[in-house]
Coordinates of C-alpha atoms in Angstrom, one line a residue:
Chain A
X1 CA 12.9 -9.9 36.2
X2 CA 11.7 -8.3 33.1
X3 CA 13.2 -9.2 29.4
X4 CA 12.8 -12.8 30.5
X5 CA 10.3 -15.0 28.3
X6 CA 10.9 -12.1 25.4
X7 CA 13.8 -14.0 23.7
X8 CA 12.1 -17.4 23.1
X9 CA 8.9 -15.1 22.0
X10 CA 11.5 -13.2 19.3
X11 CA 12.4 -16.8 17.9
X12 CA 9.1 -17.8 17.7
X13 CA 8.0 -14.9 15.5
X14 CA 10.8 -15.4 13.5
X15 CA 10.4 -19.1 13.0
X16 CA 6.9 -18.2 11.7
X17 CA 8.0 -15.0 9.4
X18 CA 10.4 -17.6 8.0
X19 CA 7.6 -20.5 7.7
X20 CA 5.2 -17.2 5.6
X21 CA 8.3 -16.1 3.2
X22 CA 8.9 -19.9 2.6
X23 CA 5.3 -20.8 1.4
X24 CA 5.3 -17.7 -0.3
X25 CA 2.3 -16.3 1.9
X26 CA 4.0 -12.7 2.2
X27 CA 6.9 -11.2 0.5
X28 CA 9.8 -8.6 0.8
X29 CA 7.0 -5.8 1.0
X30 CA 6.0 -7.0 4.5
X31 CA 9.6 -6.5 5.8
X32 CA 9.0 -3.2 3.7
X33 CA 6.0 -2.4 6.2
X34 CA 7.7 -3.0 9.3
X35 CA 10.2 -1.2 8.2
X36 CA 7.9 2.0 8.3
X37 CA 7.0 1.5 12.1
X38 CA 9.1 3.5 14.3
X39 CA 8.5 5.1 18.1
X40 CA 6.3 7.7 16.9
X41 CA 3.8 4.8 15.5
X42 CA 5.1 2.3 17.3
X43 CA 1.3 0.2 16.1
X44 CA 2.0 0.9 12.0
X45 CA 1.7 -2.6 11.0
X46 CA -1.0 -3.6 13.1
X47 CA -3.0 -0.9 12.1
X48 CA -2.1 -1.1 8.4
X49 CA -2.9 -4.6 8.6
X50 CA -6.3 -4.2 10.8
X51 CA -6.9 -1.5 8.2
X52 CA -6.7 -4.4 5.3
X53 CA -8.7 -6.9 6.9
X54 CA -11.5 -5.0 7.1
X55 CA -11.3 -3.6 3.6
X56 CA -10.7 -7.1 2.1
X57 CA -13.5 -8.7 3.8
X58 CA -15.5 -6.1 2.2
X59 CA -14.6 -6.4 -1.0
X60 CA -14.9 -10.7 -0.5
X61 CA -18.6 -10.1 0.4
X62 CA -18.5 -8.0 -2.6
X63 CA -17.5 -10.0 -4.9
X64 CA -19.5 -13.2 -3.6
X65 CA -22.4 -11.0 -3.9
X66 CA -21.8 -10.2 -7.7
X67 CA -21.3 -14.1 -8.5
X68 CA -24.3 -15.1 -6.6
X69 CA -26.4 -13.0 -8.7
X70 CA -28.9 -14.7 -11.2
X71 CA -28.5 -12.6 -14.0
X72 CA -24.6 -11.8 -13.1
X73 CA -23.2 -9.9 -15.9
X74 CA -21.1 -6.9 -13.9
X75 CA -17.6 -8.5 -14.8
X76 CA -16.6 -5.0 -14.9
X77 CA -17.4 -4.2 -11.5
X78 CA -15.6 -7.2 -10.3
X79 CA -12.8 -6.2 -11.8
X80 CA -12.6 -3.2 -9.8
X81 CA -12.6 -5.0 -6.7
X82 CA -10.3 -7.8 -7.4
X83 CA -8.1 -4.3 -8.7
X84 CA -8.8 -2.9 -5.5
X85 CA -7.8 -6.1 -3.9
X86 CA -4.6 -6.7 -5.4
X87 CA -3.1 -3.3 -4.6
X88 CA -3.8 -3.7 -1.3
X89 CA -2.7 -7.3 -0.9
X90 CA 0.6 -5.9 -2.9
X91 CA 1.2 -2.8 -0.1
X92 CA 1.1 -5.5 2.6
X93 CA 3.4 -7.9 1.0
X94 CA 0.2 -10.7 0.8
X95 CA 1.6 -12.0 -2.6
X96 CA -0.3 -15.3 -2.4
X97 CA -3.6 -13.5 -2.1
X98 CA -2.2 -11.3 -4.5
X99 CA -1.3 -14.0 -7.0
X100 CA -4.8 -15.3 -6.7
X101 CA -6.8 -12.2 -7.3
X102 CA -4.7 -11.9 -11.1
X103 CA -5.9 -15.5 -12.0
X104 CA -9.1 -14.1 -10.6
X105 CA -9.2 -10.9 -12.9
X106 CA -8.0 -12.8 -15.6
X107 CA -10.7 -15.2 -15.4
X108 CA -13.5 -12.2 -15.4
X109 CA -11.7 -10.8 -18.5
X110 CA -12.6 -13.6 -19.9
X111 CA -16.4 -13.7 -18.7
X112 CA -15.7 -17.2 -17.3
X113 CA -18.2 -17.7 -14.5
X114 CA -17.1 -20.6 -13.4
X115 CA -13.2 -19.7 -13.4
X116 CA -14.6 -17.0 -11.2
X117 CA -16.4 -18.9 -8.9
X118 CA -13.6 -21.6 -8.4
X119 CA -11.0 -18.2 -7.7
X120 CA -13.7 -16.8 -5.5
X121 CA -13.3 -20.3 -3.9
X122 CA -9.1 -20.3 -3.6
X123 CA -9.1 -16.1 -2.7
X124 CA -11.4 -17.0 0.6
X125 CA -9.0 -20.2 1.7
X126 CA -5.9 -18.1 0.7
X127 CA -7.1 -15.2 2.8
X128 CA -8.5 -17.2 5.8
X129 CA -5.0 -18.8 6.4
X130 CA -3.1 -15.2 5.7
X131 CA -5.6 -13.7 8.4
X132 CA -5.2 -16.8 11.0
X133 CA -1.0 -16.6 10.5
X134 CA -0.8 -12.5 10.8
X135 CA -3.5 -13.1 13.6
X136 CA -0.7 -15.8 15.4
X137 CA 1.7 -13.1 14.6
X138 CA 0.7 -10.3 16.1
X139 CA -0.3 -12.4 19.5
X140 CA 3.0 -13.6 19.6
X141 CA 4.5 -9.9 19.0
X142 CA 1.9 -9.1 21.7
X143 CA 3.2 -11.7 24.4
X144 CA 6.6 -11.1 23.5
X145 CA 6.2 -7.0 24.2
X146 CA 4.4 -8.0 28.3
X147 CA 7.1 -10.2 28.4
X148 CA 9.6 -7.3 27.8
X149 CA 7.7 -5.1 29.7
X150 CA 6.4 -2.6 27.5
X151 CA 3.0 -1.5 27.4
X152 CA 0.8 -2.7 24.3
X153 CA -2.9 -2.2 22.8
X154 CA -4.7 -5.7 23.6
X155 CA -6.6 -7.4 21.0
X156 CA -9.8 -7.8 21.2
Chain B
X1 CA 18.4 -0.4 13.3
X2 CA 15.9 2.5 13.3
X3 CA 13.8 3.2 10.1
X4 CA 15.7 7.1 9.2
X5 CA 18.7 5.2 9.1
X6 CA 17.4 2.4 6.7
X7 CA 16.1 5.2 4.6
X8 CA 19.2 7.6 4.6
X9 CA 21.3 4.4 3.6
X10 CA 18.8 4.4 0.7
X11 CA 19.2 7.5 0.0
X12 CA 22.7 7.6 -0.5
X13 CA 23.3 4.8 -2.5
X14 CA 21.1 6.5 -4.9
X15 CA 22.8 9.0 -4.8
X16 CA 19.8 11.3 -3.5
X17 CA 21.3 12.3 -0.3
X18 CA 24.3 13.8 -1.7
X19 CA 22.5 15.6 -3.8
X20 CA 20.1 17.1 -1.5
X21 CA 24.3 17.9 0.8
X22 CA 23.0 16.1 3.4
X23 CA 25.2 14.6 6.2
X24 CA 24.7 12.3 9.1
X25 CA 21.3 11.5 10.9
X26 CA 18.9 13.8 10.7
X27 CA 19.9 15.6 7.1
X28 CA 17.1 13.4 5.1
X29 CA 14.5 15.3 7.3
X30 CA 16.3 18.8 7.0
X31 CA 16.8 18.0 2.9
X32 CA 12.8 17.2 2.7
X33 CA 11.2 19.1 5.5
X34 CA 9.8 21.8 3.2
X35 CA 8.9 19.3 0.6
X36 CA 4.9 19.1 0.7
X37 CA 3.0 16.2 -1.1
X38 CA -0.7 15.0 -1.6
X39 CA -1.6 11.4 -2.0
X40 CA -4.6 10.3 -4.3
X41 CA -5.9 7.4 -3.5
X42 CA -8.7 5.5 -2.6
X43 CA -7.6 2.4 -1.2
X44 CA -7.6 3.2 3.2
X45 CA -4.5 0.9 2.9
X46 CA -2.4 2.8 0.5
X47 CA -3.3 5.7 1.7
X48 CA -1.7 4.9 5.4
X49 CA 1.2 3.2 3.5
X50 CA 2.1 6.1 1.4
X51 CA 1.3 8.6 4.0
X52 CA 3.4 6.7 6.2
X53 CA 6.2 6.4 3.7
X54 CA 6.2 10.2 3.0
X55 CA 5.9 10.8 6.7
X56 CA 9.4 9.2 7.7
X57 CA 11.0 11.2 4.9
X58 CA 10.1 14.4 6.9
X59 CA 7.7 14.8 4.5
X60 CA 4.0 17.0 5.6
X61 CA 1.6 15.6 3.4
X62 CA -2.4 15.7 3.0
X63 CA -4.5 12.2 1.5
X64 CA -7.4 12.8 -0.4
X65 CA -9.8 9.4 -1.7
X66 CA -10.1 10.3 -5.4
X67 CA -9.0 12.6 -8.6
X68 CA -12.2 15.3 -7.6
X69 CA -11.2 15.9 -4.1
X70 CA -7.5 16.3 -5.1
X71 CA -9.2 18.9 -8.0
X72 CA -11.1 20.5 -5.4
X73 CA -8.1 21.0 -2.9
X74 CA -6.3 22.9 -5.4
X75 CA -9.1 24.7 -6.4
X76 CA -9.2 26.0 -3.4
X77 CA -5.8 27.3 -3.1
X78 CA -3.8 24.9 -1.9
X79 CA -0.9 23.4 -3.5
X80 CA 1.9 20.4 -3.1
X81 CA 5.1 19.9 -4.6
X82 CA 4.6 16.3 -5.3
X83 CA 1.2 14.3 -6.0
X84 CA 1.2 10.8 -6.0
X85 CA -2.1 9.6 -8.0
X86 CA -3.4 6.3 -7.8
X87 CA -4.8 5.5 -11.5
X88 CA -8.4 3.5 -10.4
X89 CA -10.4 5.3 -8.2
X90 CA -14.3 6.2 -8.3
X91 CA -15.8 9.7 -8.9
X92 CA -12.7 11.0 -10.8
X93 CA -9.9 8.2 -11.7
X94 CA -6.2 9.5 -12.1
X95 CA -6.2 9.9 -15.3
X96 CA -8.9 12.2 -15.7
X97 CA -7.6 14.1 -12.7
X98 CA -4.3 15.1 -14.2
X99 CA -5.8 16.5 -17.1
X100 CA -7.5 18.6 -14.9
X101 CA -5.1 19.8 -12.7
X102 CA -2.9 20.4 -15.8
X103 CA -5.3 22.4 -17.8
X104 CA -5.6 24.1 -14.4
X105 CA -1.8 25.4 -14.3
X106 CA -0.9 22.7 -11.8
X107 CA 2.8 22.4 -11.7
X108 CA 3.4 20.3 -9.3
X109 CA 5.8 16.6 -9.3
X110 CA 2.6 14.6 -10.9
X111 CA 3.7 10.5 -10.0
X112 CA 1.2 8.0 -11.3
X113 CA 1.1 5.4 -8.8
X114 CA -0.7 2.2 -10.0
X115 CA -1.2 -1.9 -9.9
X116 CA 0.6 -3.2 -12.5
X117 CA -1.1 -2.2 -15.6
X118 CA -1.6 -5.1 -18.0
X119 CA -3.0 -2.7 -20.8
X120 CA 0.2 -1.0 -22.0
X121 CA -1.9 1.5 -23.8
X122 CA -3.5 2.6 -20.5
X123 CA -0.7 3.3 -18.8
X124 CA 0.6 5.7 -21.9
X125 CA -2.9 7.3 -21.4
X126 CA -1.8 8.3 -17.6
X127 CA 1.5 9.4 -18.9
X128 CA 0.1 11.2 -21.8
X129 CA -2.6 13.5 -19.0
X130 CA 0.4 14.9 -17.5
X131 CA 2.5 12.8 -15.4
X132 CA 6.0 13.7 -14.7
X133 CA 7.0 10.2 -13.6
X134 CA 5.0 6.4 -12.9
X135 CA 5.7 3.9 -10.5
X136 CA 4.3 0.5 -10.1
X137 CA 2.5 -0.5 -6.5
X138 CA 3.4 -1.0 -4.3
X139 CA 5.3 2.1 -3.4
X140 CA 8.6 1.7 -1.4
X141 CA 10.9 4.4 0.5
X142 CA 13.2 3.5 -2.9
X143 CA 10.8 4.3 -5.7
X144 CA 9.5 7.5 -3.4
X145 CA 13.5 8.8 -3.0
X146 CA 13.5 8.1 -7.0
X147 CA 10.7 10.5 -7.6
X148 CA 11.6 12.8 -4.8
X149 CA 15.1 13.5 -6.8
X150 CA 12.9 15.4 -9.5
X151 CA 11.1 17.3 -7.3
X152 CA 14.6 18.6 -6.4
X153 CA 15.5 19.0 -10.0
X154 CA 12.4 20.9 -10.7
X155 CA 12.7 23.4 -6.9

């Protein structure tokens, strides 16, 4: 019968929403997101958050790039990133990352290399486990959609 | 419980929605349907976000990735009751854009839309080019319905 499976799936993304909110990985604005997707884009918040994955992996390379320069001076240029960064990471409701990119900017302000390098450090780890948890996420949401029967775009 | 009804709830405990004599479901999109907007903004993810936002308010609306394209657009004729301008962007930032489309005649809804500025004197800067109202990112349905009620004061 179909629906069967989908209820245990629904719990499980909850638990995990719950677990994000609790540890202060995502915020209100994420509920904010979903809140957006309806029938006619029935995909928002994958797609938004596809969209910011490969933006902020851009601008992490970026930003390692400008650091791991010899003669590194461009503290303005990273500040556009890490700007660039944290209004994205806001619209998504990624308030940890979020958090971490204004210590980040604040630590270029102050042309403090090493504060730089140490928030380069805490941004990566803070947006590898964001990724991996939105990642479990949306496979859940996934599994929970075949269970109800409804078609869905596969991950690759 | 669909997003329209979320954001009509919204709407009238603002008061918006009374304003704009609408009634039951379907009244945001008949109060904003000839409402037209432009978003500024060079971040792919505001941009959908925003969109998005303007989208489910019934709202037909262009994005363009800096202050120069949006210059260009309307020197070309076009124009938009509301703008929402991001404030950092490359080429032409928001700031600089506004003066522009001011000195231009522009009188469209001009909404600065930016990361929390830290620099209290920049942010008087973007107010100062022209703006008719500022919000802080991220943008919600709320903050949008709080501009869109002066673009219904201004029609």
């Amino acid at each position: 019968m179909l629906g069967l499976g989908a209820d245990p799936l629904r719990a499980d993304m909850n638990r995990l929403l719950a677990l994000l909110f609790h540890q202060g990985v995502l915020d209100e604005q994420f509920v904010q997101l979903q809140q957006l997707q309806d029938e006619s884009s029935p995909n928002f918040v994958y797609e938004v958050v596809n969209i910011y994955f490969h933006e902020s992996e851009k601008l992490l390379k970026n930003l390692r790039g400008l650091l791991m320069e010899r003669e590194f001076s461009d503290y303005k240029k990273m500040g556009i990133h890490l700007n660039q960064f944290m209004g994205s990471s806001s619209s998504i409701g990624a308030k940890r990352v979020r958090n971490v990119c204004v210590a980040f900017r604040a630590a270029s302000e102050q042309n403090n290399r090493a504060g730089c390098l140490g928030a380069l450090e805490l941004l990566e780890h803070e947006y590898c486990y964001l990724k991996n948890k939105l990642h479990e996420l949306f496979h859940i949401e996934q599994q929970r959609v075949l269970a109800a029967g409804v078609r869905y775009p596969m991950q690759n | 419980m669909s997003s329209n009804i979320n954001t009509e709830n919204w709407m009238k405990d603002i008061g918006v929605l009374d304003h704009l004599s609408g009634v039951g479901e379907g009244s945001t999109s008949a109060a904003t349907k000839n409402i037209t907007a432009l978003v500024v903004d060079d971040d792919s993810v505001n941009q959908m976000i925003h969109s998005k936002i303007l989208e489910n308010l019934g709202i037909q609306n262009q994005v363009v990735r800096n202050g120069k394209e949006a210059v260009d657009l309307h020197s070309s004729g076009n124009n938009f009751d509301l703008i929402l301008m991001d404030m950092d962007m490359p080429v032409m930032n928001g700031i600089e854009a506004t003066r522009k489309l001011r000195a231009m005649g522009v009188r469209s809804i001009i909404a600065g839309v930016s990361t929390c500025t830290r620099d209290e004197l920049e942010q008087k800067e973007f107010m100062a080019a022209g703006l008719d109202d500022f919000q802080e990112k991220p943008l919600t349905t709320p903050k949008l319905v709080s501009i869109l009620q002066k673009v219904n004061k201004k029609c």
